[in-house]
Amino acid sequence: MADKLVLIDGNSIAYRAFFALPLLNNDKGIYTNAVYGFTTMLLRILEEDQPDHILVAFDAGKTTFRHKTYVDYKGGRQKTPPELSEQFPVLKELLDAFSIPHYQLEQYEADDIIGTLSQSAEKKGWDVNVISGDKDLLQLVSDHIDVTLTRKGISNVEKYDPAFLADKMGIRPDQVIDLKALMGDNSDNIPGVPGVGEKTAVKLLKQFDTLENLYENITEVKGKLKEKLEKQKDDAFMSKQLVTIKRDSPVTIGL
């Protein structure tokens, strides 16, 4: 039996839990709804997955290496509510009590930590389950790596393997990067190509396979779509760079 590793996107799940539950607080007035929701999900993961190894990855701060590429990366995001911010230290205390390691890396995002460790685990032949609310992580899906996405709140989830991703979205895991490059992402302020939604992006990828091949054969695209693609070419390639998870991040924690 292969070792089982669970990697949890801490910020994403805490954020989901916070907005899924009403504001709760303890007798000292400390807010607890995100911690409560996170714990509920964590207990379910431990029971259902029974992992041999587990890590919760957190974002280290607002500035990352991606800001060197695009200064407005994640610009326009609403500030984290103080009622949520004050729960992160409590959440980390809780993880320490569970003896579950948590980790963050300056200039990198939780996605990059997860991407790097999942690749290392896959090379060892381990089975990995990534837990997040962020569709960007679907690019990590493989025969050994599943990505479980929260859909609504924290109890409604979908587990993606290559077959389910192909059935649900009509693309391969490696094409998730090209899809996001074309569509952009408002939540991260990634421009993409304005006017190109998921349906059009999937259609283009089915025809051209990759963003690079699409632009090499741009004469085959007609009308206003071609104009949009040509006008936003630089943004499309920059967006691809921004959404690509770095799988060789300098993590100092081993499997």
PDB file of C-alpha atoms in Angstrom:
ATOM      1  CA  MET A   1       0.000   0.000   0.000  1.00  0.00           C
ATOM      2  CA  ALA A   2       1.298   3.465  -0.946  1.00  0.00           C
ATOM      3  CA  ASP A   3       1.723   6.113   1.733  1.00  0.00           C
ATOM      4  CA  LYS A   4      -1.124   8.658   1.803  1.00  0.00           C
ATOM      5  CA  LEU A   5      -0.388  12.362   2.059  1.00  0.00           C
ATOM      6  CA  VAL A   6      -3.029  15.036   2.657  1.00  0.00           C
ATOM      7  CA  LEU A   7      -2.103  18.652   1.854  1.00  0.00           C
ATOM      8  CA  ILE A   8      -4.550  21.332   3.016  1.00  0.00           C
ATOM      9  CA  ASP A   9      -4.711  24.874   1.632  1.00  0.00           C
ATOM     10  CA  GLY A  10      -5.071  26.569   5.017  1.00  0.00           C
ATOM     11  CA  ASN A  11      -6.059  30.066   3.903  1.00  0.00           C
ATOM     12  CA  SER A  12      -8.624  28.794   1.414  1.00  0.00           C
ATOM     13  CA  ILE A  13     -10.348  26.407   3.830  1.00  0.00           C
ATOM     14  CA  ALA A  14     -10.321  28.911   6.719  1.00  0.00           C
ATOM     15  CA  TYR A  15     -11.818  31.560   4.406  1.00  0.00           C
ATOM     16  CA  ARG A  16     -14.523  29.137   3.242  1.00  0.00           C
ATOM     17  CA  ALA A  17     -15.326  28.129   6.815  1.00  0.00           C
ATOM     18  CA  PHE A  18     -15.537  31.762   7.947  1.00  0.00           C
ATOM     19  CA  PHE A  19     -18.139  32.700   5.321  1.00  0.00           C
ATOM     20  CA  ALA A  20     -20.038  29.407   5.560  1.00  0.00           C
ATOM     21  CA  LEU A  21     -20.839  29.817   9.248  1.00  0.00           C
ATOM     22  CA  PRO A  22     -22.392  32.637  11.264  1.00  0.00           C
ATOM     23  CA  LEU A  23     -20.042  34.654  13.470  1.00  0.00           C
ATOM     24  CA  LEU A  24     -19.410  32.689  16.666  1.00  0.00           C
ATOM     25  CA  ASN A  25     -17.290  33.748  19.618  1.00  0.00           C
ATOM     26  CA  ASN A  26     -16.166  32.304  22.934  1.00  0.00           C
ATOM     27  CA  ASP A  27     -16.663  33.760  26.417  1.00  0.00           C
ATOM     28  CA  LYS A  28     -13.568  35.950  25.944  1.00  0.00           C
ATOM     29  CA  GLY A  29     -15.072  37.535  22.824  1.00  0.00           C
ATOM     30  CA  ILE A  30     -12.644  35.782  20.427  1.00  0.00           C
ATOM     31  CA  TYR A  31     -14.262  34.817  17.139  1.00  0.00           C
ATOM     32  CA  THR A  32     -14.239  31.085  16.480  1.00  0.00           C
ATOM     33  CA  ASN A  33     -16.437  30.305  13.442  1.00  0.00           C
ATOM     34  CA  ALA A  34     -13.508  29.766  10.994  1.00  0.00           C
ATOM     35  CA  VAL A  35     -11.658  27.584  13.521  1.00  0.00           C
ATOM     36  CA  TYR A  36     -14.821  25.583  14.219  1.00  0.00           C
ATOM     37  CA  GLY A  37     -15.602  25.042  10.524  1.00  0.00           C
ATOM     38  CA  PHE A  38     -11.968  24.181   9.723  1.00  0.00           C
ATOM     39  CA  THR A  39     -11.877  21.654  12.577  1.00  0.00           C
ATOM     40  CA  THR A  40     -15.110  20.028  11.424  1.00  0.00           C
ATOM     41  CA  MET A  41     -13.597  19.511   7.969  1.00  0.00           C
ATOM     42  CA  LEU A  42     -10.242  18.377   9.382  1.00  0.00           C
ATOM     43  CA  LEU A  43     -11.886  15.683  11.531  1.00  0.00           C
ATOM     44  CA  ARG A  44     -13.784  14.397   8.504  1.00  0.00           C
ATOM     45  CA  ILE A  45     -10.581  14.279   6.407  1.00  0.00           C
ATOM     46  CA  LEU A  46      -8.720  12.375   9.148  1.00  0.00           C
ATOM     47  CA  GLU A  47     -11.583   9.876   9.423  1.00  0.00           C
ATOM     48  CA  GLU A  48     -12.221   9.379   5.696  1.00  0.00           C
ATOM     49  CA  ASP A  49      -8.672   9.599   4.268  1.00  0.00           C
ATOM     50  CA  GLN A  50      -6.765   8.158   7.232  1.00  0.00           C
ATOM     51  CA  PRO A  51      -3.549   9.745   5.919  1.00  0.00           C
ATOM     52  CA  ASP A  52      -0.047   8.647   6.908  1.00  0.00           C
ATOM     53  CA  HIS A  53       1.204  12.221   6.455  1.00  0.00           C
ATOM     54  CA  ILE A  54      -0.536  15.601   6.605  1.00  0.00           C
ATOM     55  CA  LEU A  55       0.423  19.263   6.266  1.00  0.00           C
ATOM     56  CA  VAL A  56      -1.504  22.529   6.297  1.00  0.00           C
ATOM     57  CA  ALA A  57       0.093  25.164   4.043  1.00  0.00           C
ATOM     58  CA  PHE A  58      -0.514  28.889   4.566  1.00  0.00           C
ATOM     59  CA  ASP A  59       0.225  32.013   2.525  1.00  0.00           C
ATOM     60  CA  ALA A  60       3.162  33.894   4.068  1.00  0.00           C
ATOM     61  CA  GLY A  61       2.030  37.427   3.239  1.00  0.00           C
ATOM     62  CA  LYS A  62       0.616  39.785   0.657  1.00  0.00           C
ATOM     63  CA  THR A  63       3.787  40.084  -1.486  1.00  0.00           C
ATOM     64  CA  THR A  64       4.978  37.130  -3.587  1.00  0.00           C
ATOM     65  CA  PHE A  65       7.455  36.565  -6.410  1.00  0.00           C
ATOM     66  CA  ARG A  66       4.471  36.934  -8.793  1.00  0.00           C
ATOM     67  CA  HIS A  67       4.261  40.656  -7.965  1.00  0.00           C
ATOM     68  CA  LYS A  68       7.580  41.123  -9.817  1.00  0.00           C
ATOM     69  CA  THR A  69       5.810  39.903 -12.973  1.00  0.00           C
ATOM     70  CA  TYR A  70       2.599  41.858 -12.369  1.00  0.00           C
ATOM     71  CA  VAL A  71       2.496  44.528  -9.699  1.00  0.00           C
ATOM     72  CA  ASP A  72      -1.340  44.431  -9.590  1.00  0.00           C
ATOM     73  CA  TYR A  73      -1.460  40.669  -8.915  1.00  0.00           C
ATOM     74  CA  LYS A  74      -4.309  40.109  -6.423  1.00  0.00           C
ATOM     75  CA  GLY A  75      -4.936  43.865  -6.496  1.00  0.00           C
ATOM     76  CA  GLY A  76      -8.470  44.982  -5.691  1.00  0.00           C
ATOM     77  CA  ARG A  77      -9.061  42.121  -3.273  1.00  0.00           C
ATOM     78  CA  GLN A  78     -11.140  43.070  -0.275  1.00  0.00           C
ATOM     79  CA  LYS A  79      -9.179  43.233   2.949  1.00  0.00           C
ATOM     80  CA  THR A  80      -9.405  40.115   5.113  1.00  0.00           C
ATOM     81  CA  PRO A  81     -12.089  40.775   7.762  1.00  0.00           C
ATOM     82  CA  PRO A  82     -10.452  41.364  11.172  1.00  0.00           C
ATOM     83  CA  GLU A  83     -12.870  38.763  12.609  1.00  0.00           C
ATOM     84  CA  LEU A  84     -11.129  36.199  10.371  1.00  0.00           C
ATOM     85  CA  SER A  85      -7.548  37.517  10.714  1.00  0.00           C
ATOM     86  CA  GLU A  86      -7.656  37.110  14.488  1.00  0.00           C
ATOM     87  CA  GLN A  87      -8.551  33.410  14.099  1.00  0.00           C
ATOM     88  CA  PHE A  88      -5.379  32.359  12.231  1.00  0.00           C
ATOM     89  CA  PRO A  89      -3.170  32.259  15.378  1.00  0.00           C
ATOM     90  CA  VAL A  90      -5.882  30.208  17.125  1.00  0.00           C
ATOM     91  CA  LEU A  91      -6.111  27.892  14.113  1.00  0.00           C
ATOM     92  CA  LYS A  92      -2.330  27.299  14.209  1.00  0.00           C
ATOM     93  CA  GLU A  93      -2.551  26.635  17.957  1.00  0.00           C
ATOM     94  CA  LEU A  94      -5.235  24.064  17.225  1.00  0.00           C
ATOM     95  CA  LEU A  95      -3.055  22.348  14.591  1.00  0.00           C
ATOM     96  CA  ASP A  96      -0.174  22.212  17.093  1.00  0.00           C
ATOM     97  CA  ALA A  97      -2.536  20.520  19.556  1.00  0.00           C
ATOM     98  CA  PHE A  98      -3.344  17.925  16.852  1.00  0.00           C
ATOM     99  CA  SER A  99       0.427  17.523  16.181  1.00  0.00           C
ATOM    100  CA  ILE A 100      -0.329  18.484  12.575  1.00  0.00           C
ATOM    101  CA  PRO A 101       2.499  20.519  11.006  1.00  0.00           C
ATOM    102  CA  HIS A 102       1.739  23.825   9.306  1.00  0.00           C
ATOM    103  CA  TYR A 103       4.111  25.722   7.056  1.00  0.00           C
ATOM    104  CA  GLN A 104       4.479  28.966   5.152  1.00  0.00           C
ATOM    105  CA  LEU A 105       7.283  30.325   2.974  1.00  0.00           C
ATOM    106  CA  GLU A 106       8.160  33.986   2.419  1.00  0.00           C
ATOM    107  CA  GLN A 107       7.417  35.237  -1.144  1.00  0.00           C
ATOM    108  CA  TYR A 108       5.489  32.053  -1.978  1.00  0.00           C
ATOM    109  CA  GLU A 109       1.852  31.014  -1.724  1.00  0.00           C
ATOM    110  CA  ALA A 110       0.288  27.949  -0.138  1.00  0.00           C
ATOM    111  CA  ASP A 111      -0.315  26.686  -3.716  1.00  0.00           C
ATOM    112  CA  ASP A 112       3.440  26.607  -4.387  1.00  0.00           C
ATOM    113  CA  ILE A 113       4.165  24.692  -1.174  1.00  0.00           C
ATOM    114  CA  ILE A 114       1.425  22.188  -2.045  1.00  0.00           C
ATOM    115  CA  GLY A 115       2.619  21.930  -5.658  1.00  0.00           C
ATOM    116  CA  THR A 116       6.215  21.237  -4.586  1.00  0.00           C
ATOM    117  CA  LEU A 117       5.419  18.671  -1.885  1.00  0.00           C
ATOM    118  CA  SER A 118       2.794  16.871  -3.991  1.00  0.00           C
ATOM    119  CA  GLN A 119       5.347  16.427  -6.783  1.00  0.00           C
ATOM    120  CA  SER A 120       7.963  15.090  -4.341  1.00  0.00           C
ATOM    121  CA  ALA A 121       5.392  12.655  -2.923  1.00  0.00           C
ATOM    122  CA  GLU A 122       4.312  11.509  -6.386  1.00  0.00           C
ATOM    123  CA  LYS A 123       7.937  10.723  -7.270  1.00  0.00           C
ATOM    124  CA  LYS A 124       8.028   8.470  -4.193  1.00  0.00           C
ATOM    125  CA  GLY A 125       4.899   6.665  -5.405  1.00  0.00           C
ATOM    126  CA  TRP A 126       2.696   8.117  -2.650  1.00  0.00           C
ATOM    127  CA  ASP A 127      -0.987   8.928  -3.097  1.00  0.00           C
ATOM    128  CA  VAL A 128      -1.846  12.569  -2.457  1.00  0.00           C
ATOM    129  CA  ASN A 129      -5.128  14.350  -1.714  1.00  0.00           C
ATOM    130  CA  VAL A 130      -5.070  18.159  -1.926  1.00  0.00           C
ATOM    131  CA  ILE A 131      -7.886  19.983  -0.112  1.00  0.00           C
ATOM    132  CA  SER A 132      -8.748  23.520  -1.267  1.00  0.00           C
ATOM    133  CA  GLY A 133     -11.421  25.839  -2.579  1.00  0.00           C
ATOM    134  CA  ASP A 134      -9.136  27.113  -5.351  1.00  0.00           C
ATOM    135  CA  LYS A 135      -9.575  25.732  -8.893  1.00  0.00           C
ATOM    136  CA  ASP A 136      -5.985  26.723  -9.786  1.00  0.00           C
ATOM    137  CA  LEU A 137      -4.866  23.600  -7.920  1.00  0.00           C
ATOM    138  CA  LEU A 138      -6.602  21.377 -10.495  1.00  0.00           C
ATOM    139  CA  GLN A 139      -3.410  21.701 -12.573  1.00  0.00           C
ATOM    140  CA  LEU A 140      -1.811  19.310 -10.026  1.00  0.00           C
ATOM    141  CA  VAL A 141      -4.244  16.443 -10.731  1.00  0.00           C
ATOM    142  CA  SER A 142      -2.547  13.230 -11.859  1.00  0.00           C
ATOM    143  CA  ASP A 143      -2.823   9.445 -11.460  1.00  0.00           C
ATOM    144  CA  HIS A 144      -1.372   9.834  -7.937  1.00  0.00           C
ATOM    145  CA  ILE A 145      -2.754  13.278  -7.011  1.00  0.00           C
ATOM    146  CA  ASP A 146      -6.437  14.007  -6.379  1.00  0.00           C
ATOM    147  CA  VAL A 147      -7.708  17.521  -5.686  1.00  0.00           C
ATOM    148  CA  THR A 148     -10.773  17.848  -3.457  1.00  0.00           C
ATOM    149  CA  LEU A 149     -12.520  21.197  -3.988  1.00  0.00           C
ATOM    150  CA  THR A 150     -15.048  22.730  -1.637  1.00  0.00           C
ATOM    151  CA  ARG A 151     -18.077  23.778  -3.672  1.00  0.00           C
ATOM    152  CA  LYS A 152     -20.486  25.401  -1.263  1.00  0.00           C
ATOM    153  CA  GLY A 153     -19.455  25.991   2.312  1.00  0.00           C
ATOM    154  CA  ILE A 154     -17.180  23.250   3.642  1.00  0.00           C
ATOM    155  CA  SER A 155     -19.353  20.130   3.572  1.00  0.00           C
ATOM    156  CA  ASN A 156     -20.155  20.012  -0.166  1.00  0.00           C
ATOM    157  CA  VAL A 157     -16.989  18.821  -1.937  1.00  0.00           C
ATOM    158  CA  GLU A 158     -15.928  17.290  -5.259  1.00  0.00           C
ATOM    159  CA  LYS A 159     -12.860  15.088  -5.707  1.00  0.00           C
ATOM    160  CA  TYR A 160     -11.055  15.489  -9.031  1.00  0.00           C
ATOM    161  CA  ASP A 161      -8.907  12.832 -10.668  1.00  0.00           C
ATOM    162  CA  PRO A 162      -7.914  13.010 -14.379  1.00  0.00           C
ATOM    163  CA  ALA A 163     -11.085  11.205 -15.529  1.00  0.00           C
ATOM    164  CA  PHE A 164     -13.449  13.384 -13.479  1.00  0.00           C
ATOM    165  CA  LEU A 165     -11.675  16.562 -14.621  1.00  0.00           C
ATOM    166  CA  ALA A 166     -12.032  15.498 -18.271  1.00  0.00           C
ATOM    167  CA  ASP A 167     -15.708  14.657 -17.741  1.00  0.00           C
ATOM    168  CA  LYS A 168     -16.531  17.806 -15.748  1.00  0.00           C
ATOM    169  CA  MET A 169     -14.487  20.432 -17.619  1.00  0.00           C
ATOM    170  CA  GLY A 170     -13.444  18.748 -20.862  1.00  0.00           C
ATOM    171  CA  ILE A 171      -9.717  19.373 -20.366  1.00  0.00           C
ATOM    172  CA  ARG A 172      -6.540  17.683 -19.115  1.00  0.00           C
ATOM    173  CA  PRO A 173      -4.838  18.825 -15.862  1.00  0.00           C
ATOM    174  CA  ASP A 174      -1.992  20.542 -17.761  1.00  0.00           C
ATOM    175  CA  GLN A 175      -4.578  22.543 -19.728  1.00  0.00           C
ATOM    176  CA  VAL A 176      -5.979  24.123 -16.535  1.00  0.00           C
ATOM    177  CA  ILE A 177      -3.097  26.637 -16.766  1.00  0.00           C
ATOM    178  CA  ASP A 178      -3.990  27.568 -20.364  1.00  0.00           C
ATOM    179  CA  LEU A 179      -7.678  27.750 -19.461  1.00  0.00           C
ATOM    180  CA  LYS A 180      -6.996  30.249 -16.664  1.00  0.00           C
ATOM    181  CA  ALA A 181      -4.587  32.183 -18.914  1.00  0.00           C
ATOM    182  CA  LEU A 182      -7.387  32.714 -21.442  1.00  0.00           C
ATOM    183  CA  MET A 183     -10.231  33.281 -18.977  1.00  0.00           C
ATOM    184  CA  GLY A 184      -8.320  35.315 -16.424  1.00  0.00           C
ATOM    185  CA  ASP A 185      -9.371  35.321 -12.779  1.00  0.00           C
ATOM    186  CA  ASN A 186     -11.105  38.270 -11.119  1.00  0.00           C
ATOM    187  CA  SER A 187     -10.388  36.997  -7.613  1.00  0.00           C
ATOM    188  CA  ASP A 188      -6.609  37.190  -8.241  1.00  0.00           C
ATOM    189  CA  ASN A 189      -6.844  40.167 -10.636  1.00  0.00           C
ATOM    190  CA  ILE A 190      -5.392  38.087 -13.487  1.00  0.00           C
ATOM    191  CA  PRO A 191      -6.372  39.805 -16.764  1.00  0.00           C
ATOM    192  CA  GLY A 192      -6.524  36.904 -19.255  1.00  0.00           C
ATOM    193  CA  VAL A 193      -8.362  37.799 -22.461  1.00  0.00           C
ATOM    194  CA  PRO A 194     -11.451  39.935 -21.687  1.00  0.00           C
ATOM    195  CA  GLY A 195     -14.550  38.488 -23.321  1.00  0.00           C
ATOM    196  CA  VAL A 196     -13.233  34.897 -23.288  1.00  0.00           C
ATOM    197  CA  GLY A 197     -15.162  32.759 -20.797  1.00  0.00           C
ATOM    198  CA  GLU A 198     -14.756  29.116 -19.808  1.00  0.00           C
ATOM    199  CA  LYS A 199     -16.851  27.750 -22.683  1.00  0.00           C
ATOM    200  CA  THR A 200     -14.836  29.604 -25.368  1.00  0.00           C
ATOM    201  CA  ALA A 201     -11.519  28.811 -23.670  1.00  0.00           C
ATOM    202  CA  VAL A 202     -12.313  25.065 -23.550  1.00  0.00           C
ATOM    203  CA  LYS A 203     -13.378  25.141 -27.210  1.00  0.00           C
ATOM    204  CA  LEU A 204     -10.075  26.814 -28.189  1.00  0.00           C
ATOM    205  CA  LEU A 205      -8.035  24.303 -26.176  1.00  0.00           C
ATOM    206  CA  LYS A 206      -9.871  21.368 -27.750  1.00  0.00           C
ATOM    207  CA  GLN A 207      -8.932  22.772 -31.157  1.00  0.00           C
ATOM    208  CA  PHE A 208      -5.398  24.018 -30.440  1.00  0.00           C
ATOM    209  CA  ASP A 209      -4.371  22.068 -27.313  1.00  0.00           C
ATOM    210  CA  THR A 210      -2.136  24.791 -25.772  1.00  0.00           C
ATOM    211  CA  LEU A 211      -1.962  28.584 -25.544  1.00  0.00           C
ATOM    212  CA  GLU A 212       1.304  28.548 -27.527  1.00  0.00           C
ATOM    213  CA  ASN A 213      -0.203  26.479 -30.345  1.00  0.00           C
ATOM    214  CA  LEU A 214      -3.279  28.721 -30.423  1.00  0.00           C
ATOM    215  CA  TYR A 215      -1.151  31.808 -31.070  1.00  0.00           C
ATOM    216  CA  GLU A 216       1.035  29.987 -33.593  1.00  0.00           C
ATOM    217  CA  ASN A 217      -2.152  29.233 -35.559  1.00  0.00           C
ATOM    218  CA  ILE A 218      -4.084  32.415 -34.804  1.00  0.00           C
ATOM    219  CA  THR A 219      -5.026  32.807 -38.502  1.00  0.00           C
ATOM    220  CA  GLU A 220      -7.419  29.861 -38.047  1.00  0.00           C
ATOM    221  CA  VAL A 221      -9.462  31.904 -35.544  1.00  0.00           C
ATOM    222  CA  LYS A 222     -12.004  34.233 -37.124  1.00  0.00           C
ATOM    223  CA  GLY A 223     -13.819  37.479 -36.383  1.00  0.00           C
ATOM    224  CA  LYS A 224     -13.918  39.415 -33.133  1.00  0.00           C
ATOM    225  CA  LEU A 225     -12.465  36.519 -31.132  1.00  0.00           C
ATOM    226  CA  LYS A 226      -9.290  36.694 -33.210  1.00  0.00           C
ATOM    227  CA  GLU A 227      -9.102  40.476 -32.618  1.00  0.00           C
ATOM    228  CA  LYS A 228      -9.480  40.015 -28.856  1.00  0.00           C
ATOM    229  CA  LEU A 229      -6.828  37.293 -28.750  1.00  0.00           C
ATOM    230  CA  GLU A 230      -4.345  39.328 -30.800  1.00  0.00           C
ATOM    231  CA  LYS A 231      -4.906  42.466 -28.742  1.00  0.00           C
ATOM    232  CA  GLN A 232      -4.427  40.661 -25.405  1.00  0.00           C
ATOM    233  CA  LYS A 233      -1.599  38.301 -26.423  1.00  0.00           C
ATOM    234  CA  ASP A 234       0.900  39.715 -23.912  1.00  0.00           C
ATOM    235  CA  ASP A 235      -1.659  39.592 -21.119  1.00  0.00           C
ATOM    236  CA  ALA A 236      -2.567  35.990 -21.968  1.00  0.00           C
ATOM    237  CA  PHE A 237       1.056  34.833 -21.704  1.00  0.00           C
ATOM    238  CA  MET A 238       1.637  36.878 -18.551  1.00  0.00           C
ATOM    239  CA  SER A 239      -1.530  35.354 -17.067  1.00  0.00           C
ATOM    240  CA  LYS A 240      -0.210  31.871 -17.854  1.00  0.00           C
ATOM    241  CA  GLN A 241       2.965  32.712 -15.952  1.00  0.00           C
ATOM    242  CA  LEU A 242       0.964  33.991 -12.958  1.00  0.00           C
ATOM    243  CA  VAL A 243      -1.351  30.977 -12.663  1.00  0.00           C
ATOM    244  CA  THR A 244       1.401  28.364 -13.016  1.00  0.00           C
ATOM    245  CA  ILE A 245       2.076  26.798  -9.622  1.00  0.00           C
ATOM    246  CA  LYS A 246       5.805  26.666  -8.855  1.00  0.00           C
ATOM    247  CA  ARG A 247       6.619  23.026  -8.164  1.00  0.00           C
ATOM    248  CA  ASP A 248      10.267  23.546  -7.238  1.00  0.00           C
ATOM    249  CA  SER A 249       9.760  26.084  -4.452  1.00  0.00           C
ATOM    250  CA  PRO A 250      12.574  26.226  -1.855  1.00  0.00           C
ATOM    251  CA  VAL A 251      10.589  24.512   0.888  1.00  0.00           C
ATOM    252  CA  THR A 252      12.624  23.615   3.969  1.00  0.00           C
ATOM    253  CA  ILE A 253      10.210  20.958   5.218  1.00  0.00           C
ATOM    254  CA  GLY A 254      10.601  17.359   4.050  1.00  0.00           C
ATOM    255  CA  LEU A 255       8.004  14.690   3.419  1.00  0.00           C
TER     256      LEU A 255
END
